Structure formats: structure tokens, C-alpha cells
CSV table of C-alpha atoms in Angstrom, one decimal:
chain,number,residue,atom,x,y,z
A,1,UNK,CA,21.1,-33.0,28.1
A,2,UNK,CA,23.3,-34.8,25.9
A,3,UNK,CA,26.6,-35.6,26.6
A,4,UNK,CA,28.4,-34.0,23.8
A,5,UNK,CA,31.7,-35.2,24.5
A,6,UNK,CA,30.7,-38.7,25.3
A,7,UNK,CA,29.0,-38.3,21.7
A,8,UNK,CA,31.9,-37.0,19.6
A,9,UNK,CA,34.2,-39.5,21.2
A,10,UNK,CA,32.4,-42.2,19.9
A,11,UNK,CA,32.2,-40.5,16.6
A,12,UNK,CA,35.3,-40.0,15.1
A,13,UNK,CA,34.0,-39.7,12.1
A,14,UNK,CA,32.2,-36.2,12.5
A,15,UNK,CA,35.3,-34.8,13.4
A,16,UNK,CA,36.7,-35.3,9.9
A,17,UNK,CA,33.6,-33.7,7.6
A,18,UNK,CA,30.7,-32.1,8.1
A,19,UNK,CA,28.3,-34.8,8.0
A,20,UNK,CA,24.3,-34.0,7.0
A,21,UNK,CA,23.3,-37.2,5.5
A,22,UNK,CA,21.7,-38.4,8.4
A,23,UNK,CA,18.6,-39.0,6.7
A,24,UNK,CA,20.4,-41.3,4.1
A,25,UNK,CA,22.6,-43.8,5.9
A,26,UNK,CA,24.5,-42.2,9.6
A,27,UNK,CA,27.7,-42.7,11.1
A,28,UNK,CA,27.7,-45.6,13.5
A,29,UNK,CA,28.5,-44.9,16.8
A,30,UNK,CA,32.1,-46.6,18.5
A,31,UNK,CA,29.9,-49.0,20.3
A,32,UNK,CA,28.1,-50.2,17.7
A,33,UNK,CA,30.8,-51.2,15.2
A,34,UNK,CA,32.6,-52.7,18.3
A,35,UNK,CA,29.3,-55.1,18.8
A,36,UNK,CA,29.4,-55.6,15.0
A,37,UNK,CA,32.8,-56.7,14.4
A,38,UNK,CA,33.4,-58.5,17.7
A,39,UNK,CA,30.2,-60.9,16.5
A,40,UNK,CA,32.0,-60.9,12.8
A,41,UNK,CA,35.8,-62.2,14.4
A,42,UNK,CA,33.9,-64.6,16.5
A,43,UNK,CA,31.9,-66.5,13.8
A,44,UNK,CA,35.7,-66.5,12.0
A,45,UNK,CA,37.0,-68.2,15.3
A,46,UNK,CA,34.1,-71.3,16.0
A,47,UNK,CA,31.8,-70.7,13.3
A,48,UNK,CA,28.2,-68.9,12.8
A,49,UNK,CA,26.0,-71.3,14.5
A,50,UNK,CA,27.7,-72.0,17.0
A,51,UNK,CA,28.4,-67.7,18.0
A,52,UNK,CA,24.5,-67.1,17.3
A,53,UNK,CA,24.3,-70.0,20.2
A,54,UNK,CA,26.9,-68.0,22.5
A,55,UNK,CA,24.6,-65.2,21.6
A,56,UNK,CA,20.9,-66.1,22.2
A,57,UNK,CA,20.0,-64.3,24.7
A,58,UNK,CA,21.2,-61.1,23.6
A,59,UNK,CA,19.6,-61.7,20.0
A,60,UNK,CA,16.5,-62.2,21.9
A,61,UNK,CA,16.6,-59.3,24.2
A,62,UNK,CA,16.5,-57.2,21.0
A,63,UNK,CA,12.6,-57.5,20.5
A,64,UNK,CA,12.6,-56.1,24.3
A,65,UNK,CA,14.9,-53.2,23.5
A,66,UNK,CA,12.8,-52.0,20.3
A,67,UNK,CA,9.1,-52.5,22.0
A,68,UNK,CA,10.7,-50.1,24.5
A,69,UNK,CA,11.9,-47.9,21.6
A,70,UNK,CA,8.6,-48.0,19.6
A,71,UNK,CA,6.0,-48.4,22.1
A,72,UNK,CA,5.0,-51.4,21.2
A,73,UNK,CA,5.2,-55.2,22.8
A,74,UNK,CA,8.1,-57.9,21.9
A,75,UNK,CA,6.2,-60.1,20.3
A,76,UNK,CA,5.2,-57.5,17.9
A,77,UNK,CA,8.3,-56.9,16.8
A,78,UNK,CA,10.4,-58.3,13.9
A,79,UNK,CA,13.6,-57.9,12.4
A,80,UNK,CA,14.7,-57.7,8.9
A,81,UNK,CA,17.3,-56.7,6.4
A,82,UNK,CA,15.8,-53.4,5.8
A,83,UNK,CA,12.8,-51.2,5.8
A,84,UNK,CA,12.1,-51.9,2.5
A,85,UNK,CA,11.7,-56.1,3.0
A,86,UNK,CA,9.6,-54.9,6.2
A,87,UNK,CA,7.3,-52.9,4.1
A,88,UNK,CA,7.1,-55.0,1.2
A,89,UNK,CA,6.1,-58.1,3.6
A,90,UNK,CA,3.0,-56.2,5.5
A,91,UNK,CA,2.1,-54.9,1.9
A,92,UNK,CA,1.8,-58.6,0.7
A,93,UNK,CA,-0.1,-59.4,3.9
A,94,UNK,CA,-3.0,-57.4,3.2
A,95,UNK,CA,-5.9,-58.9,1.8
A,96,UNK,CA,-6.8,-57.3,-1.5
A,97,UNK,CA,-8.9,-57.6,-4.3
A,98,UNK,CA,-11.0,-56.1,-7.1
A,99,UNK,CA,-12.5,-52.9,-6.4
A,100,UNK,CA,-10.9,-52.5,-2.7
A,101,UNK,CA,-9.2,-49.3,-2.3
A,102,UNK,CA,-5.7,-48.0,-1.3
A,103,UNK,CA,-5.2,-44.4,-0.1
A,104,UNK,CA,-1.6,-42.8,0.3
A,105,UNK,CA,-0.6,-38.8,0.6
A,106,UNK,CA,1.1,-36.3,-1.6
A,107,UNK,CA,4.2,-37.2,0.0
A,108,UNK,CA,4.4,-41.0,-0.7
A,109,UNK,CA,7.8,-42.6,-1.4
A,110,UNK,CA,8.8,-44.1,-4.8
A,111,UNK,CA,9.6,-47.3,-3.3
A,112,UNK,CA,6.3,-47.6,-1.7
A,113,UNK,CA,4.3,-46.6,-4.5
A,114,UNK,CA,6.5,-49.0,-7.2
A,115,UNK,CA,5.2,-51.7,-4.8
A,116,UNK,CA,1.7,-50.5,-4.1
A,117,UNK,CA,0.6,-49.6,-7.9
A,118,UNK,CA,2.1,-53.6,-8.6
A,119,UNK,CA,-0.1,-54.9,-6.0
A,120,UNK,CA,-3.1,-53.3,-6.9
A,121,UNK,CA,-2.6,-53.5,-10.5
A,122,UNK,CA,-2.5,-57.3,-10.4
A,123,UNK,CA,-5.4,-57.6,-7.9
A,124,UNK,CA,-7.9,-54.8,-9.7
A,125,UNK,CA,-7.6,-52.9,-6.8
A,126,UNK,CA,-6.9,-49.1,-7.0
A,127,UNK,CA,-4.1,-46.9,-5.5
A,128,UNK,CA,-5.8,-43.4,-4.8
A,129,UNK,CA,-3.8,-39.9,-3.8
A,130,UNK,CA,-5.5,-38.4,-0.7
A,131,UNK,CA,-4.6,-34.0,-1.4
A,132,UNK,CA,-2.3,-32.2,1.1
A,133,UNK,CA,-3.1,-29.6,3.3
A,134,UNK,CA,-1.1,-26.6,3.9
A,135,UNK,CA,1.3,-28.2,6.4
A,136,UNK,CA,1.8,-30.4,3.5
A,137,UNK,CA,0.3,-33.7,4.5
A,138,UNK,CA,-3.0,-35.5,4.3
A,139,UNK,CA,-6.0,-32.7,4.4
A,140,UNK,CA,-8.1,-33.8,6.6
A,141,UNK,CA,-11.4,-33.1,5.1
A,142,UNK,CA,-10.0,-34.5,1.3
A,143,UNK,CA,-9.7,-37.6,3.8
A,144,UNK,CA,-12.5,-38.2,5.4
A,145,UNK,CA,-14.2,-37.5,2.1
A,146,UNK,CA,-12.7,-40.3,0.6
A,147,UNK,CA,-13.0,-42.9,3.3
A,148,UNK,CA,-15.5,-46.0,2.7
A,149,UNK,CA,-15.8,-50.1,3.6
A,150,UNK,CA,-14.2,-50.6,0.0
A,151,UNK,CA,-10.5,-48.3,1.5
A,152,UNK,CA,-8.5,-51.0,3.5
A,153,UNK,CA,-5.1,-50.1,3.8
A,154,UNK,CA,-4.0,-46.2,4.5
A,155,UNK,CA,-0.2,-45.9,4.0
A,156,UNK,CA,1.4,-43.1,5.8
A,157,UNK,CA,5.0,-41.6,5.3
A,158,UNK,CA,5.4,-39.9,8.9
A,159,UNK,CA,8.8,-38.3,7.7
A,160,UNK,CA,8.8,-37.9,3.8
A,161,UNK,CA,12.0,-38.0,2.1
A,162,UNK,CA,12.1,-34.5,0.6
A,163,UNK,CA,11.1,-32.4,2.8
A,164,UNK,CA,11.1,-31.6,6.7
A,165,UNK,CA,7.3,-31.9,7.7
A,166,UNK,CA,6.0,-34.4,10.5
A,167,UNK,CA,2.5,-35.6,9.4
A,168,UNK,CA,0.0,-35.5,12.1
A,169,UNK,CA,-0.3,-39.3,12.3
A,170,UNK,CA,-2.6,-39.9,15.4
A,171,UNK,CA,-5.1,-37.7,13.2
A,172,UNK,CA,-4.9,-39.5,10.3
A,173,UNK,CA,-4.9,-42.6,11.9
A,174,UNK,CA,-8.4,-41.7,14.4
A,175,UNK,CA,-10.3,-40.8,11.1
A,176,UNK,CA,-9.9,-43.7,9.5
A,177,UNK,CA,-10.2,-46.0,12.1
A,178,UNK,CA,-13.4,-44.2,13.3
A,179,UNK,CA,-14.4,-44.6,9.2
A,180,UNK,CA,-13.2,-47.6,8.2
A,181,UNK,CA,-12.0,-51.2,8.9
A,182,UNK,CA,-8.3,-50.2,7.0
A,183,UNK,CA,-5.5,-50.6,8.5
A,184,UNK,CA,-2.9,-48.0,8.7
A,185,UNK,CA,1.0,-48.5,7.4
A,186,UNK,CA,2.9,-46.2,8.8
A,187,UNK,CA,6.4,-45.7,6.8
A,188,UNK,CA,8.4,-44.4,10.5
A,189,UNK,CA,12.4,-45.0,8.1
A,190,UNK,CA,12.9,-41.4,8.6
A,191,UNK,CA,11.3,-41.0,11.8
A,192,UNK,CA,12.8,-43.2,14.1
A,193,UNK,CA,16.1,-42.3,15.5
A,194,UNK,CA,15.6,-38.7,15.2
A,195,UNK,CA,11.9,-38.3,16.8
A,196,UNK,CA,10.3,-40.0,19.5
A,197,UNK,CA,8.0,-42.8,17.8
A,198,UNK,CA,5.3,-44.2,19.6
A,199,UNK,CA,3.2,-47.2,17.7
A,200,UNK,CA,0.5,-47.4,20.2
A,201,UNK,CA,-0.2,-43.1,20.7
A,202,UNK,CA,0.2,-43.0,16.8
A,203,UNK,CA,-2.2,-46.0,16.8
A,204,UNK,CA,-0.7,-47.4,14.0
A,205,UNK,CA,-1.6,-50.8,12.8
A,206,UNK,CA,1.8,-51.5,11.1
A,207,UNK,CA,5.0,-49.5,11.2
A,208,UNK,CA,8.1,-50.2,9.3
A,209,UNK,CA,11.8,-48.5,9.9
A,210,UNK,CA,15.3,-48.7,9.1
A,211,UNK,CA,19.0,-49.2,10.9
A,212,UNK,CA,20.9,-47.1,8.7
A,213,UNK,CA,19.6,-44.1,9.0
A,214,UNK,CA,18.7,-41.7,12.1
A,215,UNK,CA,19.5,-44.8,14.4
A,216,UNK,CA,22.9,-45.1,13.2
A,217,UNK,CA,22.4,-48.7,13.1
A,218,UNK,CA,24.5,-50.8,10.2
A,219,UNK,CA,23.2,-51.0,6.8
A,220,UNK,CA,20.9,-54.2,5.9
A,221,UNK,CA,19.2,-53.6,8.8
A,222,UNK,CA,15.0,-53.1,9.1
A,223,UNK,CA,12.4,-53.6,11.7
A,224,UNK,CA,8.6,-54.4,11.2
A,225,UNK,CA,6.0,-53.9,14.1
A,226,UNK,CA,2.5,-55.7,13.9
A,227,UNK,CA,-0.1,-54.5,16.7
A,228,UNK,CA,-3.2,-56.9,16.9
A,229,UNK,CA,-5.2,-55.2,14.7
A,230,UNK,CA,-3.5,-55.7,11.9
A,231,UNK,CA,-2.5,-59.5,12.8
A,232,UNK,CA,-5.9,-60.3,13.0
A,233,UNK,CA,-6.3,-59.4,8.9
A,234,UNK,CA,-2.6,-59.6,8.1
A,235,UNK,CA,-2.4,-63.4,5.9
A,236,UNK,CA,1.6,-64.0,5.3
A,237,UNK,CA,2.3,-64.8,1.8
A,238,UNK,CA,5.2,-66.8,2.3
A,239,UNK,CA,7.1,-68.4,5.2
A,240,UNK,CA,10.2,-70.3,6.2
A,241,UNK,CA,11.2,-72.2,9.2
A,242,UNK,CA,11.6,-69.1,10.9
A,243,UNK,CA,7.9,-67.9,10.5
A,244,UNK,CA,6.4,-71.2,10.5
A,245,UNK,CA,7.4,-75.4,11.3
A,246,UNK,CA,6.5,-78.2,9.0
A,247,UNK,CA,4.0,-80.8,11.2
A,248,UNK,CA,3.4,-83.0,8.5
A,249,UNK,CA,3.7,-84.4,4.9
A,250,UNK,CA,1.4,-81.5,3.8
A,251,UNK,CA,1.1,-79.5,7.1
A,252,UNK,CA,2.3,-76.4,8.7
A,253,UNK,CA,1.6,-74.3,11.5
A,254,UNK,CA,2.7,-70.6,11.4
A,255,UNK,CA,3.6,-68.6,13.7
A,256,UNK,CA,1.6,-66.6,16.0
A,257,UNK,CA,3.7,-63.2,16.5
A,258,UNK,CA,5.2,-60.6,14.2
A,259,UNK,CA,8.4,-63.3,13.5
A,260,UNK,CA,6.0,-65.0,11.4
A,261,UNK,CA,7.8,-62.1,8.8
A,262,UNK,CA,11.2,-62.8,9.8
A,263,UNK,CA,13.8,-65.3,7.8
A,264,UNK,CA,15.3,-67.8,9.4
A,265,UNK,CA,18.6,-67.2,8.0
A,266,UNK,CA,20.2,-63.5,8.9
A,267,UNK,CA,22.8,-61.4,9.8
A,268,UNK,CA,23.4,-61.9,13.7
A,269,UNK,CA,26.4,-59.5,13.7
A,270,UNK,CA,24.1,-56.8,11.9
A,271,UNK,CA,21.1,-57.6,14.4
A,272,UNK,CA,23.5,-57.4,17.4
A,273,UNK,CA,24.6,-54.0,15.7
A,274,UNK,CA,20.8,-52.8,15.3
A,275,UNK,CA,19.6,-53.6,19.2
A,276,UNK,CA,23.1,-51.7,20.4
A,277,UNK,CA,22.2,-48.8,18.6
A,278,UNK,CA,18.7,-48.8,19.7
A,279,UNK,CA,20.3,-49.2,23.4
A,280,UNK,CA,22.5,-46.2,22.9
A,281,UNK,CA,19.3,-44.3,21.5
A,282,UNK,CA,17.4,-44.8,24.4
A,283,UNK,CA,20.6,-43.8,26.4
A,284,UNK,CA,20.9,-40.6,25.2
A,285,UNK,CA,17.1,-40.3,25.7
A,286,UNK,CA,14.6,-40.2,23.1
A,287,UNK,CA,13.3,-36.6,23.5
A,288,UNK,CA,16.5,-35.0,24.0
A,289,UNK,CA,18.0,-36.5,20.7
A,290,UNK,CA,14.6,-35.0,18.9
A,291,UNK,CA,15.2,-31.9,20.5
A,292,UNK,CA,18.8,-31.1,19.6
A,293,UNK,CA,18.4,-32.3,16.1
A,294,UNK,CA,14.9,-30.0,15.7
A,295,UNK,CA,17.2,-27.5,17.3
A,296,UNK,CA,20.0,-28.0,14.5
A,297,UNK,CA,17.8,-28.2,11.6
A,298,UNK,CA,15.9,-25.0,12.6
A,299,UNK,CA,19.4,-23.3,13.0
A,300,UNK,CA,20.4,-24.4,9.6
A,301,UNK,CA,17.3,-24.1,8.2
A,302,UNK,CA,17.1,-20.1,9.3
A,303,UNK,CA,21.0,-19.5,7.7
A,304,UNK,CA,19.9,-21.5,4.5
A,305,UNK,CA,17.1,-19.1,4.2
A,306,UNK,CA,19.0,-15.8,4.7
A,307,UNK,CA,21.4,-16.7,1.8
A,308,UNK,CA,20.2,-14.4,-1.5
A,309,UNK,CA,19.6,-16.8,-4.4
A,310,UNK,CA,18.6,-20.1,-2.0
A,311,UNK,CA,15.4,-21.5,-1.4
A,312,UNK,CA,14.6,-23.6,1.6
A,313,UNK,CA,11.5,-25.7,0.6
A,314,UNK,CA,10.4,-27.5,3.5
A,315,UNK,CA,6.4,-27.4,4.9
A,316,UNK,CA,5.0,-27.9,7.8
A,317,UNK,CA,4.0,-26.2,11.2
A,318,UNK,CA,6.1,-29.2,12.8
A,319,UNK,CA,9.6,-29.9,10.8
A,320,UNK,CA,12.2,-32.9,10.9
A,321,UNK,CA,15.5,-33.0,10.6
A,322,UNK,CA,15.3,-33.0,7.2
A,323,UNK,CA,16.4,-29.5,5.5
A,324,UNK,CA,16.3,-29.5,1.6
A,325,UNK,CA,16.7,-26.6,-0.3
A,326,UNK,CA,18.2,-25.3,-3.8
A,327,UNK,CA,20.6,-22.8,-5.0
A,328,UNK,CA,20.1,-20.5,-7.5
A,329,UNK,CA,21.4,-21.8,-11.3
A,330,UNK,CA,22.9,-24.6,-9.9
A,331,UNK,CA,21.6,-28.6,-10.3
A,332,UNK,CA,21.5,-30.2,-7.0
A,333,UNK,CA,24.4,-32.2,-8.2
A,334,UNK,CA,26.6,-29.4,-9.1
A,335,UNK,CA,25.9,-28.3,-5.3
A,336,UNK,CA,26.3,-31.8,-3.5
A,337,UNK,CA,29.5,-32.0,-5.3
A,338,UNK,CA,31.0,-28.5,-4.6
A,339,UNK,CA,30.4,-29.4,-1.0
A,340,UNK,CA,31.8,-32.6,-0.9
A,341,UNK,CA,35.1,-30.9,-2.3
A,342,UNK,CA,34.9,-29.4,0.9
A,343,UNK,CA,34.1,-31.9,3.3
A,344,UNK,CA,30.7,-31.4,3.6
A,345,UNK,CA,28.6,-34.3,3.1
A,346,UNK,CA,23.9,-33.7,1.7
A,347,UNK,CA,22.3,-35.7,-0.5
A,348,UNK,CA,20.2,-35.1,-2.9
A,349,UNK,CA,16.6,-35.9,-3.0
A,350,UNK,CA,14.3,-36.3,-6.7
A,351,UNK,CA,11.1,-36.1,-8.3
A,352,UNK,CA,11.0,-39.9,-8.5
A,353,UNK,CA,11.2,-40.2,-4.7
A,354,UNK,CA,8.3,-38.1,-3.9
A,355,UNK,CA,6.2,-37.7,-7.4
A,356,UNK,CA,3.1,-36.3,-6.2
A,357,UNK,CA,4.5,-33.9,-4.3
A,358,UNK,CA,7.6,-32.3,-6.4
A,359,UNK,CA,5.1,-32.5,-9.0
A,360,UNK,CA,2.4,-30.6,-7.4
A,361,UNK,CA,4.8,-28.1,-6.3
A,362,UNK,CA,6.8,-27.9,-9.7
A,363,UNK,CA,10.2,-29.5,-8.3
A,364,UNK,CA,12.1,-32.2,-9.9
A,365,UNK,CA,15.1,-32.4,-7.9
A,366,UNK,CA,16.3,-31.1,-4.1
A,367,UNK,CA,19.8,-30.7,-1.9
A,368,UNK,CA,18.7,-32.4,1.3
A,369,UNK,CA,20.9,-31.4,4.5
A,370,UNK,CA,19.9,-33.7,7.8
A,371,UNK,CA,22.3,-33.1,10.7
A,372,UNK,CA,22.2,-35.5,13.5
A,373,UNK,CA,23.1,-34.4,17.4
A,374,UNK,CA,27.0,-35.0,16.7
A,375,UNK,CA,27.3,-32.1,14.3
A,376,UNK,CA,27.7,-29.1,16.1
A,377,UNK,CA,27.0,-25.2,15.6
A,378,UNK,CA,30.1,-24.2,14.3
A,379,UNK,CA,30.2,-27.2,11.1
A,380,UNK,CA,26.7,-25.6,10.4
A,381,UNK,CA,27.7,-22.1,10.2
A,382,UNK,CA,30.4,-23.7,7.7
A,383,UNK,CA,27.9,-25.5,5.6
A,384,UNK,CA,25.7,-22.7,5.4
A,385,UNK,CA,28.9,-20.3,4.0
A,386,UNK,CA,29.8,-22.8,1.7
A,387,UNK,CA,26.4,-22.2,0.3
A,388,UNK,CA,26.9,-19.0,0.5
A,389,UNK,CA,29.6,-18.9,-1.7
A,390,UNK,CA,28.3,-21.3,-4.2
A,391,UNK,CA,25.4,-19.0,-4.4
A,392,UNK,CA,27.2,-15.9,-4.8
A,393,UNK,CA,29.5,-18.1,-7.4
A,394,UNK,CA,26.4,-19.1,-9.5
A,395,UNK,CA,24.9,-15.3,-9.1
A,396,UNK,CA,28.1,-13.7,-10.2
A,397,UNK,CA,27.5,-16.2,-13.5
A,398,UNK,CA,24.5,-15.4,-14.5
């Protein structure tokens, strides 16, 4: 069980609002900023070398702390200043060229696919949509229809942006490794913090996160994770003297690890920040956090969908934390606003995000709700009134 005092002492700030925008960036728990800004005052007082030196060993102990979180091993971790960086730089590492083939779901996200279509566009490779099943994720016969020796990356989205499914990754992942030589990229930003993510039962080649969000780590903050599958095909497009050392005039040897992708110059006081809330994660105990924040998405999801004139769209036998839904003759603006008057903090979540998908289902925009452990049953019976009224508002209107 979660300690729910010990949680809302160290999170002032969910005392003030109701705060459901988990899945965009979270509120930092007391210990976290504490190990942020106590590395920020002492770089002030002797300088940043010289507190990264005082702090080697804790830096170091942070590839410990996240194999332990992501079932992986140390040295197949790496750090970096966001999901996005740790995305883009496996991406680039993929060997690809004319006619190979690249295979993402329904449910791809925009920044991914911006990337992706780039890539492949310049090499004359393709970028190919595999069809969703029911649950809303990759249909498994649609993707063992398209697997072949030219397919040789799969990119997954475990936890899509608009919507509250979990895709079945350990299935996708056993067809196309029993198909294929592709690796698979799993996309975990909105997975890890809020479910328990294992790289090596996923088997996962490469899996990329965030800080900001469900870990309620500080902003600029990413890891990457590189299993020996994928390090074996992986070729880094670029290094520094973090990822590699200069032996001669026109020499280098690269690393041999995951931190061939890292940058030699960070920030320490953000990396600090990242492993503490990792720590305080795997405090609180990985399957309790995902069970109290399926618990609190199902309870808000099951009010949304009571409330005439709101529409809960999220698929999926298994859901996230994610809740998105719409109102009724209102824009999802109009809606994130009106709550916001009131202390009551969504997001909002659009076509561009998740084309295939919104498209497919006739969409173009979504309120997305995501409450974390901290928020408790009453603040959700608030949101979920507010709603209420807006609906009944916007019905009155119309």
C-alpha cells in the first residue's frame, strides 16, 4: 500500500489544484527538487566540475537505479535530455537503406513519425502503418502479414498519447522477432512511472522514456536503453568525448555500452533529479503505483462516462492512466480552460499527435485527464462535476 500521507506531504502542490496532467509533465516530489536545487547552490558555491567531482558516485549509481527500474543491465542504460533526443539517436543508429522497410501502429506519435518519414525519405526506405485491432493496437494477423527480411525496425508506442490502451508488447515483439531480423523500438515516455516496465519480459530491443512525466522527474530529462540485440546492429551516427576518445591524428575508439549515446556535457543537477525520482518510484513500489493510478483512472473514467453529452474515447481491454474524452459542443480548449478557472488542471491531446488513429476514428482533437497516485477520490468526484456542469452548460446552449 502506498503511504498516502507520506505522498501528499511531499506534494504540496496537489493540495492546491486538481492536478491530471500526469501524462504531460508531473509534479516533482519534495525530495526530488531538494536533490535538484541542492546540486544547483553547490555548483554556485565551487563551481560545476568540481560538484559533478563531489558527485561521481551518485551520478554513476544512476545506471544501477534505472536497470533496476527497467529490467535491464547498467551498462545498457543511458541518459539524456529527453525522450525525444533518446529516440531520435537509436532511430539514426539503425542501418537503413533503399527498399528496407519500417512498420509502426495506428497509434504512432507525431514526433516519432516527423522523424521516421525524414529518415526513410532520404534513404528510399518506406515507413508502413501496420492496422489496429479492436483493443486498438497492432492486429496481430495485419502484422505478421506484413513481416519480411526487407522490415528492420518495428516502432512501438506502448502507451499512446491519446488514448488509455496498453499495447500487448511481448506479442508484438515475439512475432517479429520469430519473423524477422528487425529490431523493435519501444516508445515506454508514457509508460514508465505509471506501469511496471520490464525491457527484458517486453523483449524489447530499444526502449526510450522521459523524466517529466509519470516519473515526476525534472523536465530535460530522457533515458535510452540498448539490450545486445540491438547493439550488435545499432552504428552511432555521431559521438563526442563522452561516447567515444580520440587515439590518434585520425583515430577513435567508441564506446562499447549504451553511453556511446550520451553527451559529454549535461545537466548533473537534472540527472541527480532523474535517479532520485526513479529511487522514490521503486520506493513506493512499482506495482502498487500502477495499481492505484489504474484504480483512479477507471474511477474517473466510469463518472466521465455517466455524464449525458460526454464521450470517453479510450480502447483497450487493458487501459492506462490516460483518460481522454470530449464534451458535447464544446472544443477541447473551451473545456481545458473552464477547468483551469477552477483549479483543475488536463491537457489536451490532437489529431497531429496521433494521425492515424484520430483519423481512422474521425477525431481531430481530445481533453486528456491522467491522474497520478497523489490525487485522491474526492478531487476526482470534483473534476468529474465540473464536467458535469460544463456539459449541462453547453447542452442548455444548444
Amino acid at each position: 500500500m502506498i503511504d498516502m500521507t507520506k505522498v501528499l506531504t511531499d506534494t504540496p502542490g496537489a493540495a492546491k489544484r486538481v492536478f491530471l496532467n500526469s501524462a504531460g509533465s508531473s509534479l516533482m516530489p519534495t525530495p526530488v527538487l531538494e536533490e535538484v536545487l541542492g546540486h544547483l547552490r553547490r555548483e554556485t558555491e565551487i563551481g560545476g566540475y568540481e560538484a559533478a567531482d563531489e558527485r561521481e558516485a551518485d551520478l554513476e549509481a544512476g545506471y544501477g537505479v534505472f536497470a533496476e527500474l527497467l529490467g535491464c543491465r547498467p551498462d545498457q542504460v543511458a541518459f539524456t535530455d529527453s525522450a525525444t533526443r533518446s529516440w531520435l539517436a537509436a532511430l539514426d543508429a539503425v542501418p537503413l537503406g533503399a527498399g528496407d522497410r519500417v512498420l509502426v501502429g495506428e497509434v504512432e506519435y507525431g514526433g516519432n513519425a516527423i522523424a521516421l518519414l525524414m529518415r526513410a525519405q532520404a534513404v528510399g526506405a518506406s515507413v508502413e502503418v501496420v492496422p489496429s485491432d479492436a483493443d486498438g493496437t497492432f492486429a496481430a494477423d495485419a502484422l505478421a502479414a506484413m513481416l519480411d527480411e526487407r522490415v528492420k525496425l518495428v516502432s512501438v508506442v506502448q502507451v499512446p498519447t491519446n488514448g488509455g490502451v496498453v499495447a500487448d508488447v511481448r506479442r508484438i515483439s515475439d512475432a517479429v522477432h520469430a519473423a524477422t531480423g528487425a529490431l523493435v523500438l519501444l516508445d515506454a515516455c508514457q509508460a514508465v512511472g505509471q506501469l511496471a516496465v520490464d525491457a527484458e519480459a517486453l523483449d524489447a530491443d530499444i526502449l526510450t522514456g522521459t523524466g517529466r512525466k509519470w516519473l515526476r522527474a525534472p523536465r530535460g530529462t530522457g533515458f535510452l536503453v540498448v539490450r545486445d540485440r540491438a547493439k550488435a546492429i545499432l552504428r552511432p551516427a555521431l559521438a563526442d568525448l563522452q561516447g567515444g576518445t580520440w587515439t590518434g591524428a585520425d583515430r577513435y575508439l567508441l564506446r562499447d555500452d549504451a553511453r556511446v549515446y550520451e553527451l559529454w556535457e549535461c545537466d548533473n543537477a537534472g540527472r541527480l533529479g532523474l535517479t532520485a525520482a526513479a529511487r522514490y518510484l521503486l520506493d513506493l513500489g512499482l506495482d502498487a503505483v500502477e495499481q492505484e493510478v489504474t484504480r483512479r483512472a477507471e474511477y474517473l473514467r466510469t463518472a466521465l462516462a455517466a455524464i449525458p453529452g460526454v464521450t470517453v474515447r479510450d480502447l483497450g481491454a487493458r487501459k492506462s492512466g490516460l483518460v481522454t474524452f470530449d464534451v458535447a459542443g464544446l472544443a477541447a480548449g473551451e473545456v481545458q480552460a473552464a477547468l483551469a478557472r477552477q483549479d483543475i488542471a488536463v491537457s489536451i491531446t490532437r489529431r497531429s499527435s496521433t494521425f492515424h488513429d484520430m483519423a481512422r476514428r474521425g477525431l481531430t482533437e481530445l481533453v486528456r485527464a491522467s491522474p497520478h497516485y497523489f490525487v485522491t477520490e474526492p478531487q476526482l468526484d470534483a473534476a468529474a462535476e465540473a464536467v458535469a456542469e460544463l456539459a449541462r452548460a453547453a447542452g442548455a446552449r444548444s
